[in-house]
Each structure stands twice: as structure tokens, then as C-alpha cells.
Tab-separated table of C-alpha atoms in Angstrom:
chain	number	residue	atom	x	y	z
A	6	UNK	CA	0.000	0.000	0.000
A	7	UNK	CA	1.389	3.273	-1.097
A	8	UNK	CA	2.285	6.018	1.531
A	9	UNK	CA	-0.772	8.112	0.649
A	10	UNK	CA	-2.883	5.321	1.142
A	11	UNK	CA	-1.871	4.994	4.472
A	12	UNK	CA	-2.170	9.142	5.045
A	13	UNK	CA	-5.623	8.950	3.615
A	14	UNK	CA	-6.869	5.998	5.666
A	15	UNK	CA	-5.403	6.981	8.835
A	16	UNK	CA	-8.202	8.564	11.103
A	17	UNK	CA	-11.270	6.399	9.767
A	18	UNK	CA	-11.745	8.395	6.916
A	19	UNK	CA	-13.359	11.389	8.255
A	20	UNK	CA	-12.400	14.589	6.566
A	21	UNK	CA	-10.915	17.440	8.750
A	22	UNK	CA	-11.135	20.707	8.155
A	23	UNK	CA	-7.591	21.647	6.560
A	24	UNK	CA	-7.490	18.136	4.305
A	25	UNK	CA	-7.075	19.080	0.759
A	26	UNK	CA	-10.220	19.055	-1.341
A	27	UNK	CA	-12.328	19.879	1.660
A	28	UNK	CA	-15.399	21.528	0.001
A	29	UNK	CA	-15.820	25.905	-0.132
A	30	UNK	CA	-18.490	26.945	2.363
A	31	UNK	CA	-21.781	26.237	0.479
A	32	UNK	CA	-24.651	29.077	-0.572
A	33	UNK	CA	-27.116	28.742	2.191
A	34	UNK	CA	-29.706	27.251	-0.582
A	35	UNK	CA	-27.409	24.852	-1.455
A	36	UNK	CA	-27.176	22.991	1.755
A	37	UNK	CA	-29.887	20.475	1.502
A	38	UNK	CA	-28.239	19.556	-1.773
A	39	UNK	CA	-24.675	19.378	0.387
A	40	UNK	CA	-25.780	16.783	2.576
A	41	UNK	CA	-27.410	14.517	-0.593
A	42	UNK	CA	-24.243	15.261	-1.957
A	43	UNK	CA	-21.829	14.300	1.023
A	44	UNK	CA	-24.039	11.802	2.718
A	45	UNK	CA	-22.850	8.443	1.447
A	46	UNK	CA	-19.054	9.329	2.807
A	47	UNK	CA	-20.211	9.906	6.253
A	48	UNK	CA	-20.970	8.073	9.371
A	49	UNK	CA	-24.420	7.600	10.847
A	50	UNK	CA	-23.939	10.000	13.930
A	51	UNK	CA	-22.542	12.622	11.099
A	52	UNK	CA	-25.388	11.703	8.863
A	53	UNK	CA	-28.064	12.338	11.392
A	54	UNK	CA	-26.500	15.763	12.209
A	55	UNK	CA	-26.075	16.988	8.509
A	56	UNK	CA	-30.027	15.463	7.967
A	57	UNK	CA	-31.191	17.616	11.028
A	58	UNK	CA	-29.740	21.210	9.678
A	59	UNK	CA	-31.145	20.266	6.444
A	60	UNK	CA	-34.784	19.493	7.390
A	61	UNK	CA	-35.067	22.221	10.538
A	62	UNK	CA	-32.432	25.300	9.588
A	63	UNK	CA	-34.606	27.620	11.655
A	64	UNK	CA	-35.167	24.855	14.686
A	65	UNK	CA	-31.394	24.169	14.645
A	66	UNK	CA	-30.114	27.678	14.328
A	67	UNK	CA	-30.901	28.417	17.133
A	68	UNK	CA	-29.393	25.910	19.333
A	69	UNK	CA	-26.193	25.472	20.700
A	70	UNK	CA	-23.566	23.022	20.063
A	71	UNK	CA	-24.771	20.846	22.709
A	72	UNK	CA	-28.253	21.087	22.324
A	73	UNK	CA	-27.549	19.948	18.461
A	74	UNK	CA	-25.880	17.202	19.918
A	75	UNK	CA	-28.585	16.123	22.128
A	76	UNK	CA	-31.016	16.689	19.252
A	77	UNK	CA	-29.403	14.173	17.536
A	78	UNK	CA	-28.104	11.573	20.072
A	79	UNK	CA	-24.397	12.210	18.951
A	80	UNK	CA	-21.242	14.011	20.761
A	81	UNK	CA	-20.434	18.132	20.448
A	82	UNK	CA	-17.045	16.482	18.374
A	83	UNK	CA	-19.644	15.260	15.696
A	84	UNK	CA	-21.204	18.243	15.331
A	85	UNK	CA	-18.527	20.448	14.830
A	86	UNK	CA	-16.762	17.559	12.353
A	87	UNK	CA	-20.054	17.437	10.214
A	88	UNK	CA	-20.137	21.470	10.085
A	89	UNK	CA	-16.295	21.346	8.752
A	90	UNK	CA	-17.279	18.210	5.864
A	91	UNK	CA	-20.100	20.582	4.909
A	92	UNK	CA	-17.739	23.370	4.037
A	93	UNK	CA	-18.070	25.277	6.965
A	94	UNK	CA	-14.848	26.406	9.285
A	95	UNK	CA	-16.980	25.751	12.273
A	96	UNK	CA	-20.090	25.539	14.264
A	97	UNK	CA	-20.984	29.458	14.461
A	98	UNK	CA	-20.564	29.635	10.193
A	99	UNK	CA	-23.037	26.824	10.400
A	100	UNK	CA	-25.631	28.050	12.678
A	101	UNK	CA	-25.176	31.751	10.797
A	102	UNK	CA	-25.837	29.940	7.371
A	103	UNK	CA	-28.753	27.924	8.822
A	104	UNK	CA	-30.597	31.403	9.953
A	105	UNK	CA	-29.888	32.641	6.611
A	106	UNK	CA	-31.674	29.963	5.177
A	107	UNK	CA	-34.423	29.839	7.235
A	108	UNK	CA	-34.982	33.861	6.713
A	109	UNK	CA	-34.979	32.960	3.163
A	110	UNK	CA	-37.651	30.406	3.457
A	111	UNK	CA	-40.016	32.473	5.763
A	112	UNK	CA	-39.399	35.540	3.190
A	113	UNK	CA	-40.120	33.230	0.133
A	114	UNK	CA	-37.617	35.401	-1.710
A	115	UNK	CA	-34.553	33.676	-3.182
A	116	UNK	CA	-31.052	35.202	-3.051
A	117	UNK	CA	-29.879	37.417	-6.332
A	118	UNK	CA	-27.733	34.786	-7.128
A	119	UNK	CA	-27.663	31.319	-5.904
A	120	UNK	CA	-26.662	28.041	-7.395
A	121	UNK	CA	-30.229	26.806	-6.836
A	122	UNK	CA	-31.981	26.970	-10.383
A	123	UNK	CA	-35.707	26.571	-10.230
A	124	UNK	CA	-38.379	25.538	-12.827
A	125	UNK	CA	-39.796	29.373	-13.539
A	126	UNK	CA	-36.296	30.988	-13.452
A	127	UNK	CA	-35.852	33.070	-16.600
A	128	UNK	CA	-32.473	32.076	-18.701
A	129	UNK	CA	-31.111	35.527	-17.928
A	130	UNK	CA	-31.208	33.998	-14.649
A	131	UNK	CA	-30.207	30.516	-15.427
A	132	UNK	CA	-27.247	32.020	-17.175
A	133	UNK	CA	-25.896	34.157	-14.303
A	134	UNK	CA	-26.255	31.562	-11.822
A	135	UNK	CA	-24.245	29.218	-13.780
A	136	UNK	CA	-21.696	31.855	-14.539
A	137	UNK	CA	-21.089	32.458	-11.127
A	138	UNK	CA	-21.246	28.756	-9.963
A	139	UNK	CA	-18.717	27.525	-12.856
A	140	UNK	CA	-16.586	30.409	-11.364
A	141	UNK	CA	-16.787	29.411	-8.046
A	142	UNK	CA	-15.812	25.928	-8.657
A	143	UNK	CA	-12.889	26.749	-10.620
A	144	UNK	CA	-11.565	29.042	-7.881
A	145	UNK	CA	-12.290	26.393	-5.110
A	146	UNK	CA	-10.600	23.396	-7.366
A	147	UNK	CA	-7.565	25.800	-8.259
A	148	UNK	CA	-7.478	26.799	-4.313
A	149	UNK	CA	-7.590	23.013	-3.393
A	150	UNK	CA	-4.985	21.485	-5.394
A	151	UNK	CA	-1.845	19.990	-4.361
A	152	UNK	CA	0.354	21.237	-6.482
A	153	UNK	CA	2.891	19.037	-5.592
A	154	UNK	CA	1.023	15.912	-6.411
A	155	UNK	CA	0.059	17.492	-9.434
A	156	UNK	CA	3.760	18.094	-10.332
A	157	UNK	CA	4.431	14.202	-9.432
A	158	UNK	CA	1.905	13.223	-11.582
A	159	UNK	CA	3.165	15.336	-14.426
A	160	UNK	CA	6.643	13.688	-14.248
A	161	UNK	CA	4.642	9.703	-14.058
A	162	UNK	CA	3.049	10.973	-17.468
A	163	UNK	CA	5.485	12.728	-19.310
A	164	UNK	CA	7.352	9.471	-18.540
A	165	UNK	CA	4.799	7.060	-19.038
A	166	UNK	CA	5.444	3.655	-21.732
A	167	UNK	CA	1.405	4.192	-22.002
A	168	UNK	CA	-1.241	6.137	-20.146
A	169	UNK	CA	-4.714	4.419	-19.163
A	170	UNK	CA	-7.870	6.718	-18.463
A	171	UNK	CA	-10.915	5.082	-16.502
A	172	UNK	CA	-14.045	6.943	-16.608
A	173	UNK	CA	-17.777	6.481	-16.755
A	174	UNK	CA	-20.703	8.984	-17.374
A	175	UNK	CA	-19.810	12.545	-17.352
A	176	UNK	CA	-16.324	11.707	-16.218
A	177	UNK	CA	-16.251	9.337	-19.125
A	178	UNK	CA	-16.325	12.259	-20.821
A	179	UNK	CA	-13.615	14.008	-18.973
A	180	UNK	CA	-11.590	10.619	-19.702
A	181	UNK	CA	-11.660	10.567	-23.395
A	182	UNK	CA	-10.921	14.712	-23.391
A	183	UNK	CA	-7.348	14.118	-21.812
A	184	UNK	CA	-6.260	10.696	-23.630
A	185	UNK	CA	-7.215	12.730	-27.244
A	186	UNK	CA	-4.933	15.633	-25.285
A	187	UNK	CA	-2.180	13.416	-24.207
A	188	UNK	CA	-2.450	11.808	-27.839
A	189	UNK	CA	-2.237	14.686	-30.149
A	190	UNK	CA	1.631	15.512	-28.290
A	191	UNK	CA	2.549	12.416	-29.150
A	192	UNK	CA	1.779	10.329	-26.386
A	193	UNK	CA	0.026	7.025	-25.926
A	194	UNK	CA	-3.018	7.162	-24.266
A	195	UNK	CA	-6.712	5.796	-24.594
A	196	UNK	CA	-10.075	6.325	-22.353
A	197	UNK	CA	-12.308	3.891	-21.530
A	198	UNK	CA	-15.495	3.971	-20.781
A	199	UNK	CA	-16.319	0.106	-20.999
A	200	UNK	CA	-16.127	-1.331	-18.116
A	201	UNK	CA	-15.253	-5.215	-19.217
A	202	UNK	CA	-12.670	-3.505	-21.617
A	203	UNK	CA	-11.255	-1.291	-19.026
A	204	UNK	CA	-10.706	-4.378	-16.892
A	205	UNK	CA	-9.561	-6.762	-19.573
A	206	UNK	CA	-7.117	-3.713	-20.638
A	207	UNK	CA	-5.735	-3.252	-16.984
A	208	UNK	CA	-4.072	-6.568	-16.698
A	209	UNK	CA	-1.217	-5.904	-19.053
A	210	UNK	CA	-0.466	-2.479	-17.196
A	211	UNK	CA	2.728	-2.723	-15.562
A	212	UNK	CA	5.157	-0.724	-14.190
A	213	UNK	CA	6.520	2.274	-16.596
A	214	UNK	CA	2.692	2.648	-17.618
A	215	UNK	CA	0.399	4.957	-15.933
A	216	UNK	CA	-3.286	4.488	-14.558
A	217	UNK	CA	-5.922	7.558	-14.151
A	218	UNK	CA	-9.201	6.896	-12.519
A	219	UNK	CA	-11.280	9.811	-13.120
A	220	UNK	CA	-14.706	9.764	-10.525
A	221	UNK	CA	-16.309	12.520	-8.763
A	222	UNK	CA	-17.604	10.174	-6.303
A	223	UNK	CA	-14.394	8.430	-5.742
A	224	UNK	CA	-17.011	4.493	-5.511
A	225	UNK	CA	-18.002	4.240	-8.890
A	226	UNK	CA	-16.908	0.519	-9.027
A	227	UNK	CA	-16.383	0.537	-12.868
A	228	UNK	CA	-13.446	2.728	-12.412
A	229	UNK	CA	-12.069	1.484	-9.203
A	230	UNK	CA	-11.884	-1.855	-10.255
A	231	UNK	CA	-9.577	-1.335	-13.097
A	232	UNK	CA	-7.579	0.952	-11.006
A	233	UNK	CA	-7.117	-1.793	-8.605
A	234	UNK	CA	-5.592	-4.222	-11.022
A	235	UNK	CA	-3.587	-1.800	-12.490
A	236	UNK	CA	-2.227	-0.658	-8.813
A	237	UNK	CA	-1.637	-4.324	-7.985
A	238	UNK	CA	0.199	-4.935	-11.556
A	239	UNK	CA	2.686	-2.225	-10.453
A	240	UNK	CA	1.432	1.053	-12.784
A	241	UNK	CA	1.641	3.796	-11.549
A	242	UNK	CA	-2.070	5.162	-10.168
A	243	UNK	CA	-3.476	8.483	-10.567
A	244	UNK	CA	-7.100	9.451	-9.099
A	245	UNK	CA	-9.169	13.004	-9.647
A	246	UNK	CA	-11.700	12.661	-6.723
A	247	UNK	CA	-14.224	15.449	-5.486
A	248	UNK	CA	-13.678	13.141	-2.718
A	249	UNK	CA	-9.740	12.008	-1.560
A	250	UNK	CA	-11.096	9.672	1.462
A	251	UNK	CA	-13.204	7.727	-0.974
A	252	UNK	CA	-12.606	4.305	-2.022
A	253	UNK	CA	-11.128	4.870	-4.959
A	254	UNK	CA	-8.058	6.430	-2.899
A	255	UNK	CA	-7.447	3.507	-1.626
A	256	UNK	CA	-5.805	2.633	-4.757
A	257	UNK	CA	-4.304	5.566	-5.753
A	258	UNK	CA	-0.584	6.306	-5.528
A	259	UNK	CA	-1.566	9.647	-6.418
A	260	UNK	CA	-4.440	11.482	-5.787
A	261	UNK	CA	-5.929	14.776	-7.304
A	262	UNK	CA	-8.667	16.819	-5.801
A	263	UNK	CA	-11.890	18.649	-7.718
A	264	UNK	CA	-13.799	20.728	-6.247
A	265	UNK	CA	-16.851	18.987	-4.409
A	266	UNK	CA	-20.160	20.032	-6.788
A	267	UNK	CA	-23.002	21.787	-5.221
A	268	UNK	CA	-25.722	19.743	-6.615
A	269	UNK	CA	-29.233	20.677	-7.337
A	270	UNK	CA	-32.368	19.504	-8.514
A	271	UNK	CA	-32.153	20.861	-11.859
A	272	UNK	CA	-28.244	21.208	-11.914
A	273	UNK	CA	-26.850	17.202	-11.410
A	274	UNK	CA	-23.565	17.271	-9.823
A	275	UNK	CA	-21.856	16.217	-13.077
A	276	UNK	CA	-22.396	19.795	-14.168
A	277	UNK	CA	-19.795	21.180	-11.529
A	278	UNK	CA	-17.735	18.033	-10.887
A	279	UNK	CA	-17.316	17.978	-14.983
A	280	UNK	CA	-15.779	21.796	-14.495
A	281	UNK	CA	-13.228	20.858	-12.016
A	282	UNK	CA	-12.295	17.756	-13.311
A	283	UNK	CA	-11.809	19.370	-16.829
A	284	UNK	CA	-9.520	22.582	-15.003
A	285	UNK	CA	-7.000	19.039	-13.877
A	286	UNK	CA	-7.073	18.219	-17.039
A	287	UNK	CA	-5.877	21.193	-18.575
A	288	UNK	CA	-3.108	21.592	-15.716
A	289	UNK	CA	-1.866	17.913	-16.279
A	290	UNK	CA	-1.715	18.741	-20.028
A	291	UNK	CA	-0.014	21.649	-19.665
A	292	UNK	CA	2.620	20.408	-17.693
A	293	UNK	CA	3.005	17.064	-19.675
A	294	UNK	CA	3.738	19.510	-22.823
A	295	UNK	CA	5.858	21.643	-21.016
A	296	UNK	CA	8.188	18.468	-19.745
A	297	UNK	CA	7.617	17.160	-23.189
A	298	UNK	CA	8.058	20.157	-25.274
A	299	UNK	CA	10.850	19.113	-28.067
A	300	UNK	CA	8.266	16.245	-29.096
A	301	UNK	CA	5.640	17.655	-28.163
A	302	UNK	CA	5.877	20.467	-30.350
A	303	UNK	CA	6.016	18.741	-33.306
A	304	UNK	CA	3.195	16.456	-32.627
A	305	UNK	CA	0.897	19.336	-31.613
A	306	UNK	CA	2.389	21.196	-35.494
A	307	UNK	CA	1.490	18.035	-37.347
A	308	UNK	CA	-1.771	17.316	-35.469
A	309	UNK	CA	-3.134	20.744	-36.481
A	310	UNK	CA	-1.658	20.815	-40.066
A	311	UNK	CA	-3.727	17.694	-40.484
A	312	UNK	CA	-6.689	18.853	-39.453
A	313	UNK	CA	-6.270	22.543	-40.968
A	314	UNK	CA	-8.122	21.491	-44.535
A	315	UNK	CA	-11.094	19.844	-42.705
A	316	UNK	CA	-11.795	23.500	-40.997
A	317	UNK	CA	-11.735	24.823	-44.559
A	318	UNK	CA	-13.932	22.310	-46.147
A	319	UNK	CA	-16.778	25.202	-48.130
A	320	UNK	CA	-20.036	23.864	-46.897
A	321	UNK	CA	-22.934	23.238	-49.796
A	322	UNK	CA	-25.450	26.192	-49.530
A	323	UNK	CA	-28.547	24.251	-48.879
A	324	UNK	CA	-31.879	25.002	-50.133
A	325	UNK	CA	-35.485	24.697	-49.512
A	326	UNK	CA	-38.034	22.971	-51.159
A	327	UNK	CA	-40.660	25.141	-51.977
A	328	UNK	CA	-43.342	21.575	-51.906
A	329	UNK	CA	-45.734	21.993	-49.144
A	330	UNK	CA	-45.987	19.271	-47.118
């Protein structure tokens, strides 16, 4: 097991406040979808806290630490933990963003700008809020990341005898955009989004070759189980997680942290998580080319010279019938 692994698992997996990746204080809106969000990598006790704020803000503003922890048949320590996974530096920002949220819901007006998008918002509105969200995320992800893991991971795939991308979904997506990256310098790299042909593929990694495992949730089992083989065939093992205590860590020689997504009823949390991931991406590119740059050069020149006439192709003016149908 790789010296992060042991870091990561050391504590019982419960995140602390100054742990890498540990999400940006949430909009007060956005704290029911917080605790869908962050509830499968909690405890119970921390589970029944988070579920508490959510359903009562204005009940549980106004207690104390204690009384919260009465409440909820847990400890004060469980309280304050679950305030700090939900984004929040403490207790006090907790109860302040709970009051917030409940003078919001006795108003009935909705902030100015929130990442909550409902059914009768105009797209003016739609647009703003997910300017200012995609913002957000990319400042919390760039804020979060180690750059020294980032720079390790770099080196592993500017080096790499082949690169391996595991993705499903939306971060399937995010998967195939850095192997056609990593390809067009010159690189060998493929995404897969097939689980049986992920697996069947991670068998011959070895060491010299290079594993990512790309999963917002960090327990998609399509991804970690190919990440696992890989890890135990000796590649080295890359993660981008929302979430660095997550399974798929466990695994990981090296992981990378996204920004966790505030997710919403009408804004999935492959919206956000898709934003971070992609802002990785486009750091471990960069720094692959820069490491890489006397071949990489070249391979980026020919790449675009190739596809220069197909941007130039004149397109057939088409025309409409004048037959009513």
C-alpha cells in the first residue's frame, strides 16, 4: 500500500477541516443539496447531524452546540466535524448559514444569485447563476490542489510507456478529453469507458505505464476496479476525486482533488464536478507539454496541419423545397 494510502486511511476516513479538497463553504440554498451530496461518505452520527440542519435550519439555528448534539443523540465532536465536511470552518458559520436559510424560506424570496436553479427561473437567470457557480468551482478546485502531487503526476506521465484513463458517465467524458490531449503531443493514451474492456485492458499495465481513474464520487466501481488491477500490476495510479477519502483512494498512488459540486435539482452534480475535473485536465496537459516540449511540439504542429483542410472544407449552400408538405 502506497504512503498516501496509508495518510488517507489513517483517522477512519473522516475529513478534517484543513485536508485538501475539503469543500468551499456552500450558498445557504445549497445545503440540503450538500448533505445529498456528502451523505454516502459519512458516518451515521454525522449523517443524522447533517439530515437535522437540512430538514429544521430555523429549529437548529438556534441551538447550541450541545443542544444539536442532544437533538441528535451524537457528541459536540460530531457536530462540529459534520459542520467542517459541509464546508463550513466551524459551528458558528453553520448556525449563521442555517438562519440565513431559514430567513430565506419564511421571506419566500430567493437570493440574487444562488446556485439553486428553479423551474420558472428566466435564462437571464439561469445564465448568471451558472456563470457564477462555474466560477466558483474553478476558484475552489484551483485553491484546493496539491500542487505538488500534481507536479508528481506530471513527471509519471510525461514518462509514461502508455497512459490508461478510466471513466464512466460525465467523467467518461472528462476521460476521453485528456487521452485525445495526451495523444495529439505524441503520447500514448486511450479512455475507456467500458467497463469489461477497461478491466480486460488493466491486466497488461505494468510498471513504466500509468493508470488515471477519473470519478467525482471516488465508488463508482467501474473505475475502481480497473484501477485496482492496475495498482496491484505495479502502474503507476493516478485518481481526480471530489472526494480524496473515498474508495477509490485507496488505490491511488496519487491522488488529485476537484472541487466537491453543489448539486441541485435541476443542476446534477456532473455539471460542476465535470468543471473541475476538466480545469485538472488542462493543468496535467499543460505540464506534460511543457516536460515534453521538443516532441511535443512537433506532434501538436502536425496534429493541427492535419486537421487545418477539414476546418476549410466550403459547406454546400442548402436550399429549400418550396413543396408543401
Amino acid at each position: 500500500m502506497s504512503k498516501h494510502v496509508k495518510e488517507t486511511f489513517n483517522g477512519g476516513g473522516e475529513a478534517d477541516a484543513d485536508t485538501p479538497g475539503t469543500p468551499a463553504p456552500p450558498a445557504p440554498a445549497a445545503l440540503r443539496a450538500r448533505v445529498r451530496s456528502l451523505g454516502p461518505s459519512m458516518t451515521r452520527s454525522m449523517q443524522a447531524v447533517a439530515e437535522a440542519v437540512a430538514d429544521d435550519p430555523a429549529g437548529c439555528a438556534a441551538l447550541t452546540v450541545t443542544d444539536l448534539a442532544a437533538r441528535t443523540g451524537t457528541s459536540e465532536a460530531t457536530v462540529v466535524r459534520t459542520a467542517r465536511l459541509l464546508g463550513y470552518p466551524g459551528y458558528r458559520d453553520l448556525r449563521l448559514a442555517l438562519a440565513a436559510l431559514a430567513a430565506q424560506q419564511e421571506s419566500g424570496a430567493a437570493p440574487a444569485v444562488t446556485v439553486d436553479i428553479a423551474v420558472d427561473d428566466s435564462l437571464a437567470d439561469v445564465v448568471a447563476k451558472l456563470a457564477h457557480e462555474e466560477a466558483q468551482t474553478l476558484a475552489d478546485t484551483a485553491a484546493g490542489l496539491d500542487v505538488a502531487t500534481l507536479g508528481t503526476a506530471v513527471t509519471a506521465l510525461a514518462g509514461a510507456r502508455r497512459i490508461e484513463i478510466y471513466g464512466v458517465g460525465a467523467s467518461g467524458l472528462v476521460a476521453q478529453d485528456l487521452a485525445q490531449k495526451l495523444q495529439r503531443i505524441g503520447l500514448i493514451a486511450h479512455a475507456h469507458n467500458d467497463p469489461h474492456l477497461a478491466v480486460t485492458n488493466a491486466v497488461l499495465l505494468r510498471p513504466g505505464d500509468v493508470a488515471v481513474a477519473i470519478t467525482y464520487s471516488g465508488g463508482t466501481g467501474d473505475v475502481i476496479e480497473p484501477l485496482r488491477i492496475a495498482f496491484e500490476r505495479g502502474a503507476t495510479t493516478l485518481a481526480l476525486t471530489g472526494r480524496p477519502n473515498a474508495p477509490v483512494a485507496h488505490y491511488a498512488d496519487l491522488v488529485l482533488a476537484t472541487s466537491a459540486a453543489r448539486e441541485t435539482q435541476l443542476r446534477p452534480a456532473a455539471m460542476s464536478s465535470r468543471t473541475s475535473q476538466l480545469l485538472v485536465v488542462d493543468c496535467l496537459f499543460v505540464g506534460v507539454a511543457q516536460q515534453t516540449y521538443e516532441t511535443a511540439a512537433p506532434a501538436l504542429a502536425a496534429s493541427y496541419e492535419a486537421l487545418a483542410p477539414r476546418h476549410h472544407t466550403p459547406v454546400p449552400t442548402a436550399k429549400r423545397s418550396s413543396t408543401t408538405r
